[in-house]
PDB file of C-alpha atoms in Angstrom:
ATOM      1  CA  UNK A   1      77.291 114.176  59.806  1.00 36.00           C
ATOM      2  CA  UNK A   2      76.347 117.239  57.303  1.00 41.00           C
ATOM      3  CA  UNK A   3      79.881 119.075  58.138  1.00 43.00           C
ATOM      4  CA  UNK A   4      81.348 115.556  57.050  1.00 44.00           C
ATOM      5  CA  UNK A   5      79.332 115.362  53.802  1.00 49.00           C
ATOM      6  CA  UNK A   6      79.152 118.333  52.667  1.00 78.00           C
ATOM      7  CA  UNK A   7      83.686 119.243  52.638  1.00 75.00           C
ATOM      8  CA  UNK A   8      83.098 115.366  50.468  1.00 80.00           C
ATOM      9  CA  UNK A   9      80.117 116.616  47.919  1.00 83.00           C
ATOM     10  CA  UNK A  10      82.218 119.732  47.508  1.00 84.00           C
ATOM     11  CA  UNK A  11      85.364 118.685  46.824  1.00 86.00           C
ATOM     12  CA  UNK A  12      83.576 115.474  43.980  1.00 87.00           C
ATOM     13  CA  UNK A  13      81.730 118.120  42.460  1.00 88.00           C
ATOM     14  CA  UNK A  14      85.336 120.309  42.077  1.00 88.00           C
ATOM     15  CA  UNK A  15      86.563 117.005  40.469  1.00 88.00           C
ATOM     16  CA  UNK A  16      83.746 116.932  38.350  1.00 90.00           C
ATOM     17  CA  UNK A  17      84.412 120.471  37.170  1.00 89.00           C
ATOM     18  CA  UNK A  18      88.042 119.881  36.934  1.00 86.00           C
ATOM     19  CA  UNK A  19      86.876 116.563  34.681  1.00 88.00           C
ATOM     20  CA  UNK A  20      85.105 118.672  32.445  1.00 91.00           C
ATOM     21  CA  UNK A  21      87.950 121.351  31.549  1.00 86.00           C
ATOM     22  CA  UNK A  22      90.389 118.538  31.041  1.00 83.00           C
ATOM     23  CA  UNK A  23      88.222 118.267  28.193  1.00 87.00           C
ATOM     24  CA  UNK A  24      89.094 121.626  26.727  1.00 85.00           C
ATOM     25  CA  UNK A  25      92.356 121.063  25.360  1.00 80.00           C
ATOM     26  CA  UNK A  26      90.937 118.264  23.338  1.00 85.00           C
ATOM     27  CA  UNK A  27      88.116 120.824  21.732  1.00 89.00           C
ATOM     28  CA  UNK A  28      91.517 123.409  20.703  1.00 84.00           C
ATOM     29  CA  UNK A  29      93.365 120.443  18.915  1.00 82.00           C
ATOM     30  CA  UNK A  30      90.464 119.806  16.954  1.00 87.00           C
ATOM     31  CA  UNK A  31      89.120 123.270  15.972  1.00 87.00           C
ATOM     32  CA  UNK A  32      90.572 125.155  12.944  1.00 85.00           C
ATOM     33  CA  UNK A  33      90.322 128.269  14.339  1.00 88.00           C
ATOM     34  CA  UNK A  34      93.320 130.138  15.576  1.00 84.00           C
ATOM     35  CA  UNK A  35      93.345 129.866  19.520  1.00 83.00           C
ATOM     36  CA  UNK A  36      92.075 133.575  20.699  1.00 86.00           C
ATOM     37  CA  UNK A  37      89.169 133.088  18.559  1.00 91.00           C
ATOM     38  CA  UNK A  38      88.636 129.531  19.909  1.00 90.00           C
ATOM     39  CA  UNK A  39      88.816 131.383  23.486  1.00 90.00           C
ATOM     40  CA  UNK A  40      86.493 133.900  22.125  1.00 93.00           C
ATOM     41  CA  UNK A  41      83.932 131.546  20.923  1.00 94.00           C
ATOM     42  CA  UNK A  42      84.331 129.600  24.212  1.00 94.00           C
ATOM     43  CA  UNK A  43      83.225 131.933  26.199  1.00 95.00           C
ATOM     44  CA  UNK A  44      80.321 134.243  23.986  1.00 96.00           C
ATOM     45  CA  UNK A  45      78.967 130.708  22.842  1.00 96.00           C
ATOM     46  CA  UNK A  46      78.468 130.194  26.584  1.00 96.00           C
ATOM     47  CA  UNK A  47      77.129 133.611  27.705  1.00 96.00           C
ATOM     48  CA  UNK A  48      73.174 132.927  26.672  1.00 96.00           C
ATOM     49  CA  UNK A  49      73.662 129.631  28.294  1.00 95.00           C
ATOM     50  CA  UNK A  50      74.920 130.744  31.811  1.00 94.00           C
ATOM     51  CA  UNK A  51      72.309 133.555  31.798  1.00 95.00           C
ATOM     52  CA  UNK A  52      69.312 131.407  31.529  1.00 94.00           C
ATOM     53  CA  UNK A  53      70.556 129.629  33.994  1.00 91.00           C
ATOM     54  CA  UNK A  54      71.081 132.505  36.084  1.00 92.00           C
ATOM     55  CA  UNK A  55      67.401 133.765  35.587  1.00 94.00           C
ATOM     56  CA  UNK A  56      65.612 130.425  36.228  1.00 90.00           C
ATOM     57  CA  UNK A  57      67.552 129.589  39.773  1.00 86.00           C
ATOM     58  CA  UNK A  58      68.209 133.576  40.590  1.00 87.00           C
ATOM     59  CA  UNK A  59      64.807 135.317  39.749  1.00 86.00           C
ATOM     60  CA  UNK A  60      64.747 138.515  41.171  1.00 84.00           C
ATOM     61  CA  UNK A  61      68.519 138.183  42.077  1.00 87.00           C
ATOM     62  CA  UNK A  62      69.546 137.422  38.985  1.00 86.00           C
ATOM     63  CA  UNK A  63      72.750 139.563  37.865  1.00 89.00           C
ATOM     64  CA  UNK A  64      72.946 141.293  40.910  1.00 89.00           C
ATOM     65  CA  UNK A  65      76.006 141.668  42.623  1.00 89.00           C
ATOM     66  CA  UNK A  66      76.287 142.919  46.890  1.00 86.00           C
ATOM     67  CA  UNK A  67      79.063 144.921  45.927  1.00 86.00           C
ATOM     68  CA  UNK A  68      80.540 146.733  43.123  1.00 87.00           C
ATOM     69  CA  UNK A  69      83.768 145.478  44.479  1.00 90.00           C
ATOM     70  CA  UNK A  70      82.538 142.046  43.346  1.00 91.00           C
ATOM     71  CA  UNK A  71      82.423 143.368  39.863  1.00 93.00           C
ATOM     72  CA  UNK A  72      86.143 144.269  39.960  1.00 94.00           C
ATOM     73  CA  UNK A  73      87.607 141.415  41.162  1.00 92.00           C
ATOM     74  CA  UNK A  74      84.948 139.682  38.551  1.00 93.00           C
ATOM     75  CA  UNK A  75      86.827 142.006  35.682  1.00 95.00           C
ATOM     76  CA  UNK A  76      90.063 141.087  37.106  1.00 95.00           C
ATOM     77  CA  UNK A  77      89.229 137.558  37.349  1.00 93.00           C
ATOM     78  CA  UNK A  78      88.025 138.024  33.395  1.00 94.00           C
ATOM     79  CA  UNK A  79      91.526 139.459  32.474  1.00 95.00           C
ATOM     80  CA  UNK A  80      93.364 136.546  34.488  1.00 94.00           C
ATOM     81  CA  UNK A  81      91.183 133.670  32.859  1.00 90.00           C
ATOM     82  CA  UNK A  82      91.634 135.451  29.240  1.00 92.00           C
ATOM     83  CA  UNK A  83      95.378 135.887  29.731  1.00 93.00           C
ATOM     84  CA  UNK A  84      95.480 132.078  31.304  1.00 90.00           C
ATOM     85  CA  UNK A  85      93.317 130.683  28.287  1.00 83.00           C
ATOM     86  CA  UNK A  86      95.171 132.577  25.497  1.00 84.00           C
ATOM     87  CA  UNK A  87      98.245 131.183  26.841  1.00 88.00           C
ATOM     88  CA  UNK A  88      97.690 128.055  27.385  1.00 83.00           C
ATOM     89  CA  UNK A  89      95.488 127.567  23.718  1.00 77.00           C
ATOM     90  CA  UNK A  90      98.566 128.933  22.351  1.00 82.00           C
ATOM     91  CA  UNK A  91     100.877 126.639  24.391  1.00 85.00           C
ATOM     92  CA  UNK A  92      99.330 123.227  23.022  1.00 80.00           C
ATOM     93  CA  UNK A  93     100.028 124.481  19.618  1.00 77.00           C
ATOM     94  CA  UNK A  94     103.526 124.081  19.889  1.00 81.00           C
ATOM     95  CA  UNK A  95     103.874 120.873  22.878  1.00 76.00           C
ATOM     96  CA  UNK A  96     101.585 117.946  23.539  1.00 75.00           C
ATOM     97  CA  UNK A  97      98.167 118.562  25.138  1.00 73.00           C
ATOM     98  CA  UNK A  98      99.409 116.358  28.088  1.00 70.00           C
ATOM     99  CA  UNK A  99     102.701 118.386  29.441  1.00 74.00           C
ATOM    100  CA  UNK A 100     101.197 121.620  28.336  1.00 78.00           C
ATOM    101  CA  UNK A 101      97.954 120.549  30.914  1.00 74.00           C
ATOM    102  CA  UNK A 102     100.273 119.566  33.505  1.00 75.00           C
ATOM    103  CA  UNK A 103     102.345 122.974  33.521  1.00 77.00           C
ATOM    104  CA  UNK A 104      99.468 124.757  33.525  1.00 80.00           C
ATOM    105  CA  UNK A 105      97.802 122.540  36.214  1.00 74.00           C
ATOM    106  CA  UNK A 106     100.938 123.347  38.683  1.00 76.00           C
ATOM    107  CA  UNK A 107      98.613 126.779  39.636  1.00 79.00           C
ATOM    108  CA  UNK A 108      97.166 124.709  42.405  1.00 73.00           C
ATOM    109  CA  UNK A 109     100.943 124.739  44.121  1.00 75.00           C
ATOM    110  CA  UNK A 110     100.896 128.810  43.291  1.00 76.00           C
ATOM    111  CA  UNK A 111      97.224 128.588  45.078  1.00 77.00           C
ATOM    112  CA  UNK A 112      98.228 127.201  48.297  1.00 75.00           C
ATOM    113  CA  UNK A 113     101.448 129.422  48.607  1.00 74.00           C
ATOM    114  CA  UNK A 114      99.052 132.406  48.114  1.00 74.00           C
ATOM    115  CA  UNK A 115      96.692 131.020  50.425  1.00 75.00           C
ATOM    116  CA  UNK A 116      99.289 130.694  53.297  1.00 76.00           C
ATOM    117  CA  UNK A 117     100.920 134.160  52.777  1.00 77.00           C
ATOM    118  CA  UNK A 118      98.061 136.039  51.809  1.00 74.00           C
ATOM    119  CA  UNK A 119      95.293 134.197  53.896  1.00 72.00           C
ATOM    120  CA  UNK A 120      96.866 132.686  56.546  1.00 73.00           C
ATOM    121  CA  UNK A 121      95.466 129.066  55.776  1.00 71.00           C
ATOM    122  CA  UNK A 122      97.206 125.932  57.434  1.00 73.00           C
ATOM    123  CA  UNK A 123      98.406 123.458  55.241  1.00 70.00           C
ATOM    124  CA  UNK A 124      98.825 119.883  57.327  1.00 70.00           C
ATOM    125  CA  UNK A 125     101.136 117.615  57.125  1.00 73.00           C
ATOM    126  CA  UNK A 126      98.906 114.829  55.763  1.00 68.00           C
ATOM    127  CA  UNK A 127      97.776 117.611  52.656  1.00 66.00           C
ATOM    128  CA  UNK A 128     101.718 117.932  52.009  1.00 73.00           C
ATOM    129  CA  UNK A 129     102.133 114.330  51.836  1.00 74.00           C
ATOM    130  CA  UNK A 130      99.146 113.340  49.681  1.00 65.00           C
ATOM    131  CA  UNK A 131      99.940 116.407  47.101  1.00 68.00           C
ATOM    132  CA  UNK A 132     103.450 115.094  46.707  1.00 75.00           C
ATOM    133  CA  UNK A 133     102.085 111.795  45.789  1.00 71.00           C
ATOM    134  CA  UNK A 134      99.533 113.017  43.798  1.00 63.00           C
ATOM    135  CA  UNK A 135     101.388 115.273  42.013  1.00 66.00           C
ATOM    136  CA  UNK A 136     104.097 112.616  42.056  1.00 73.00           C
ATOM    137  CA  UNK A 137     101.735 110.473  40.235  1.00 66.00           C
ATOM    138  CA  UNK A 138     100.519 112.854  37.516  1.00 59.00           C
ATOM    139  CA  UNK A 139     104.096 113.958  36.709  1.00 65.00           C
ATOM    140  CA  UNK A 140     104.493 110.137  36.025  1.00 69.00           C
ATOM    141  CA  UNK A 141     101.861 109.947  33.309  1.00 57.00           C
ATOM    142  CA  UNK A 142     102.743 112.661  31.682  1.00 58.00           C
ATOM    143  CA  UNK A 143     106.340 111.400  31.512  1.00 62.00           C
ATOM    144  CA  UNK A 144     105.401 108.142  30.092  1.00 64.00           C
ATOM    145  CA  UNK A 145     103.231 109.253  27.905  1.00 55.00           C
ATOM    146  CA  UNK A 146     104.529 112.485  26.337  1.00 54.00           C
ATOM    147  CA  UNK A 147     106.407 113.158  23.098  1.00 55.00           C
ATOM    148  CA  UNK A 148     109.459 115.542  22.294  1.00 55.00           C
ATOM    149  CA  UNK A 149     108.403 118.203  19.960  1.00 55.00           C
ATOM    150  CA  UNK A 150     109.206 121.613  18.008  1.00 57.00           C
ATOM    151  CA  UNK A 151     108.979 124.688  20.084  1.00 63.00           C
ATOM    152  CA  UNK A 152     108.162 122.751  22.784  1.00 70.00           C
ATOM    153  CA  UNK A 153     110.434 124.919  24.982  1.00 73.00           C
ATOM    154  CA  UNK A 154     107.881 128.195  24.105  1.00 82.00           C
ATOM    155  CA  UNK A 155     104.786 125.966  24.589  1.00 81.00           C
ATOM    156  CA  UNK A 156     106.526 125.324  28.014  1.00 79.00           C
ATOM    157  CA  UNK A 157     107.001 128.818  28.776  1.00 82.00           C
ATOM    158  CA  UNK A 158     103.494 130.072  27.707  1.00 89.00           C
ATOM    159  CA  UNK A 159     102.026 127.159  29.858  1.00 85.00           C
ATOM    160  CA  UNK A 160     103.662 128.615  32.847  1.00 84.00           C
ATOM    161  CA  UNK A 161     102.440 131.985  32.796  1.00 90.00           C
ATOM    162  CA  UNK A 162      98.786 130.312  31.989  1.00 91.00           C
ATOM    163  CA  UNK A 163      99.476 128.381  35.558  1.00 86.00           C
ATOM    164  CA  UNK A 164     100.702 132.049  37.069  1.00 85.00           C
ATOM    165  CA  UNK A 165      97.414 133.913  35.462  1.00 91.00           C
ATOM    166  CA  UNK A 166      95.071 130.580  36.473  1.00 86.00           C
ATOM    167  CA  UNK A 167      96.439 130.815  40.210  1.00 86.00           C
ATOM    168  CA  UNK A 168      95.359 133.926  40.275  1.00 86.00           C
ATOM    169  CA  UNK A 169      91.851 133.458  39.035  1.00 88.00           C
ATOM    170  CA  UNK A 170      90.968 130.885  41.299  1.00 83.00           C
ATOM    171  CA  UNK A 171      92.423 132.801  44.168  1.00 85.00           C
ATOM    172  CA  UNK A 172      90.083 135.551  43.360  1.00 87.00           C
ATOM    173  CA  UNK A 173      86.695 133.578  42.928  1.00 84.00           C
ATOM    174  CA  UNK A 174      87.711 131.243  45.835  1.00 81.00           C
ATOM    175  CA  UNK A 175      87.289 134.620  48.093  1.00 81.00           C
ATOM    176  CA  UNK A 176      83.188 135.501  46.205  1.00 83.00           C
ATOM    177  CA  UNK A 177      82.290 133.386  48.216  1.00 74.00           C
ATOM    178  CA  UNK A 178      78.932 135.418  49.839  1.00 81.00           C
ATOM    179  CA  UNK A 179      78.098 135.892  46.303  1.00 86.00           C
ATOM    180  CA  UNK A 180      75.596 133.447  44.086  1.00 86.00           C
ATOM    181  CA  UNK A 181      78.152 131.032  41.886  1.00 83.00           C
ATOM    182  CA  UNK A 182      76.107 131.491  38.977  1.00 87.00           C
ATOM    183  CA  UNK A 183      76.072 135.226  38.888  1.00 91.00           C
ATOM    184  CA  UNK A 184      80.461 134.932  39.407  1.00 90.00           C
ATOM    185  CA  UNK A 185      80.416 132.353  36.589  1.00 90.00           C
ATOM    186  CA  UNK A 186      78.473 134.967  34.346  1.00 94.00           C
ATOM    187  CA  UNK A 187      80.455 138.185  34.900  1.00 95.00           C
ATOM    188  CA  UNK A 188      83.962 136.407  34.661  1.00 94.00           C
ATOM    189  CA  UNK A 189      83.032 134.650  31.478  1.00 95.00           C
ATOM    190  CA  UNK A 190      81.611 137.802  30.301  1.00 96.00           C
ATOM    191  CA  UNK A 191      84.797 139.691  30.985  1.00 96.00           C
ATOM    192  CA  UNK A 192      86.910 137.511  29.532  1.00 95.00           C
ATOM    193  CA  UNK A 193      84.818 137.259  26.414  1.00 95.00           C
ATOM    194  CA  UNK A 194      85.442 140.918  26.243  1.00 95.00           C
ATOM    195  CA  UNK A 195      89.687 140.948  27.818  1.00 95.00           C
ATOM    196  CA  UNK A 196      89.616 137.696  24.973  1.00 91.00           C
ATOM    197  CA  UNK A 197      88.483 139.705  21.815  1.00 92.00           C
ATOM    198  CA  UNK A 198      91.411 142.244  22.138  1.00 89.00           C
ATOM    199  CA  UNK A 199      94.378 139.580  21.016  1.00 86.00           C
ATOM    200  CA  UNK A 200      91.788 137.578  18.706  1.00 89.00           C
ATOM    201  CA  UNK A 201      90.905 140.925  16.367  1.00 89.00           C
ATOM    202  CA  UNK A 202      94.739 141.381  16.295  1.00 85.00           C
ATOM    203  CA  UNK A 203      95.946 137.391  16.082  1.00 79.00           C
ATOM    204  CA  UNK A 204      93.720 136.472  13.118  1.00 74.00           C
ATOM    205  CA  UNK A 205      90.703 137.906  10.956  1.00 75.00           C
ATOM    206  CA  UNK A 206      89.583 134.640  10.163  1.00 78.00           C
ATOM    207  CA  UNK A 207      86.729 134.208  12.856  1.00 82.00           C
ATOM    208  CA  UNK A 208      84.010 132.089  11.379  1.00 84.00           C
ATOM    209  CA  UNK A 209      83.867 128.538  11.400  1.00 85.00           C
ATOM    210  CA  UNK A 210      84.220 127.027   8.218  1.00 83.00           C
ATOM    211  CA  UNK A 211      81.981 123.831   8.800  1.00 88.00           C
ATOM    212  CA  UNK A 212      79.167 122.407  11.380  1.00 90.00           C
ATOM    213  CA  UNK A 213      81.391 120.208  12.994  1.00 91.00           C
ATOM    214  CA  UNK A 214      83.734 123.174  13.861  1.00 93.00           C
ATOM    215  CA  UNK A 215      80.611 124.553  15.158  1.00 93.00           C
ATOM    216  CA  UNK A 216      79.708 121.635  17.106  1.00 94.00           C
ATOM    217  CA  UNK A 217      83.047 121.977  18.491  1.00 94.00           C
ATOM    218  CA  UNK A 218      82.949 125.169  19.927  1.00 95.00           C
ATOM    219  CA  UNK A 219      79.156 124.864  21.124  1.00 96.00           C
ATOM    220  CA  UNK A 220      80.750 121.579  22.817  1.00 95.00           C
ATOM    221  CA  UNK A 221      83.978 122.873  24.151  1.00 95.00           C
ATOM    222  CA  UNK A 222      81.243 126.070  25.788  1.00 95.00           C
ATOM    223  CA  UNK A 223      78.984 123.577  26.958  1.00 95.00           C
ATOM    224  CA  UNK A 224      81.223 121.430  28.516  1.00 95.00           C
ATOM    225  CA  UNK A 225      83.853 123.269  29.882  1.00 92.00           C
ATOM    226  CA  UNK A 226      82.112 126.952  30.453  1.00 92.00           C
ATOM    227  CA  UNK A 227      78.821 126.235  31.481  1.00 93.00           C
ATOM    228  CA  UNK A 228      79.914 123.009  33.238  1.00 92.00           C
ATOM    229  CA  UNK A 229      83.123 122.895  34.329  1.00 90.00           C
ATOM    230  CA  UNK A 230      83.658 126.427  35.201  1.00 85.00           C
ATOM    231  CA  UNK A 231      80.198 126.647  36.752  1.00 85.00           C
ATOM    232  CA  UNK A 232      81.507 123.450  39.125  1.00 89.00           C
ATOM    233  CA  UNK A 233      84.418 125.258  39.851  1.00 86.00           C
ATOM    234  CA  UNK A 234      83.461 128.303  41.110  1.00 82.00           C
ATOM    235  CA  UNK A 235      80.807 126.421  43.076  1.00 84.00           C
ATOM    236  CA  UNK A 236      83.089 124.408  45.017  1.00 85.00           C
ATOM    237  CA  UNK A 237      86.420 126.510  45.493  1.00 78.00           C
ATOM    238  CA  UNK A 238      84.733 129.006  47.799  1.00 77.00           C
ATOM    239  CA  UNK A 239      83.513 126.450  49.789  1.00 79.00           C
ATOM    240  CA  UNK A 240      87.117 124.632  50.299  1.00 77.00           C
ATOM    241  CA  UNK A 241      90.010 126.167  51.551  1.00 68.00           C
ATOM    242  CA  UNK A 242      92.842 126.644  48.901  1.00 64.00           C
ATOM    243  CA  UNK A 243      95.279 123.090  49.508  1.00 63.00           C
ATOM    244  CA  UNK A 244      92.211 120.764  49.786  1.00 68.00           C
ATOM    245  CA  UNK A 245      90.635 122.297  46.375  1.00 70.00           C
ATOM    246  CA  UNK A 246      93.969 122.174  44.518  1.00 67.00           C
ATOM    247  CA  UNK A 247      94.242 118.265  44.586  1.00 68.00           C
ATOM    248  CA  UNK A 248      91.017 118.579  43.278  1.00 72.00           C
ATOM    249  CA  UNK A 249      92.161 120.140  40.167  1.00 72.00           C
ATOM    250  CA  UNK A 250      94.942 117.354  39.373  1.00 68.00           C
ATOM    251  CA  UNK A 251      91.320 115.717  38.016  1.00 70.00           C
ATOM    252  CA  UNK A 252      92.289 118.211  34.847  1.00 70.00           C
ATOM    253  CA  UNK A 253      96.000 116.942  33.076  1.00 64.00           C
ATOM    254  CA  UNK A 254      94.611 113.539  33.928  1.00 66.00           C
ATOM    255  CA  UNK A 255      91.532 113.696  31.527  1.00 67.00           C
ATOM    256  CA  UNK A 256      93.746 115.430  29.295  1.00 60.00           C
TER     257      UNK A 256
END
């Protein structure tokens, strides 16, 4: 009965998690900030967060990796998740939140072609089916529901290479596995607050918010999506093989 459960509470708390960064998209539109600094703030607002959280469940383990091959693929993770959110900010300035989400959410196919060539993991016929209709269906809303607008064909673009640079950040923490979530969450989001303040120093040197609600934005956007969604996310993928989490993450254009 527990092998049954536990694939189920696994995959709702990846939706949940997926729920939360459909959220993020909403937090760039409304921010003033130019999007490398919003990526910026995302992640150092969410740094103090993620390592109290990481002392009060870790203890003694807090911080500590088994290998220092964890902390490269952590680094490299960082890079892929700064290069994927730097994109894909930049992508919604120039198309609507809702196509630019479901380019970028197409990683999940780039995932499970990975995971069968790399890994070796099956993919059944019944996953094939319900990720066509799945898919299917979110292609649909975003059809319906999207409008035509300038530069949309370079938001396009820059939303595809955020899907490429996504796929290959959840590849990596799907295989950390052995290794505590929180600790994973911590390092990658520290990386790619450091990978994330490269293009922001160069993009703009207007980096403080001008107002509290901008403030309350960014604290939200970290709370939310960071701590919360990311932290759900890394939980969940290792514990999932790479098709059954990626219709999990089709929870993400749909919020958006």
């Amino acid at each position: 009965m527990s092998s049954q459960l536990n694939p189920a509470k696994n995959f709702f708390i990846l939706l949940l998690g997926a729920g939360l960064i459909g959220l993020a998209p909403l937090f760039v539109r409304w921010s003033e900030l130019s999007p490398s600094w919003i990526l910026f703030y995302r992640m150092f607002l969410a740094l103090p967060f993620l390592a109290l959280i990481n002392i009060y469940f870790n203890k003694k383990q807090a911080f500590k990796l088994q290998s220092s091959r964890s902390l490269l693929f952590a680094a490299i993770a960082g890079l892929a998740f700064a290069t994927d959110m730097s994109a894909w900010h930049w992508s919604i300035q120039f198309t609507s939140i809702a196509k630019s989400t479901i380019i970028v959410n197409t990683a999940p196919i780039y995932v499970v072609i990975l995971g069968v060539f790399l890994f070796k993991e099956s993919v059944s016929k019944q996953f094939l089916l319900s990720f066509a209709l799945t898919y299917t269906g979110v292609l649909g809303l975003v059809y319906f529901s999207n409008t035509i607008t300038e530069g949309a064909l370079l938001g396009d673009a820059l939303a595809l290479m955020a899907a490429f640079m996504y796929a290959t950040y959840l590849l990596i923490i799907s295989k950390l596995g052995k290794e505590s979530s929180i600790n994973i969450i911590f390092y990658t989001t520290l990386f790619t607050c450091l990978f994330g303040l490269i293009p922001a120093i160069i993009e703009s040197r207007d980096f403080l918010p001008s107002s509290k609600t901008e403030i309350y934005n960014l604290f939200a956007m970290a709370i939310l999506c960071q701590v919360g969604g990311q932290f759900f996310i890394t939980y969940s993928m290792p514990r999932l093989t790479a098709s059954f989490g990626s219709i999990g993450l089709l929870m993400q254009p749909i919020v958006a």
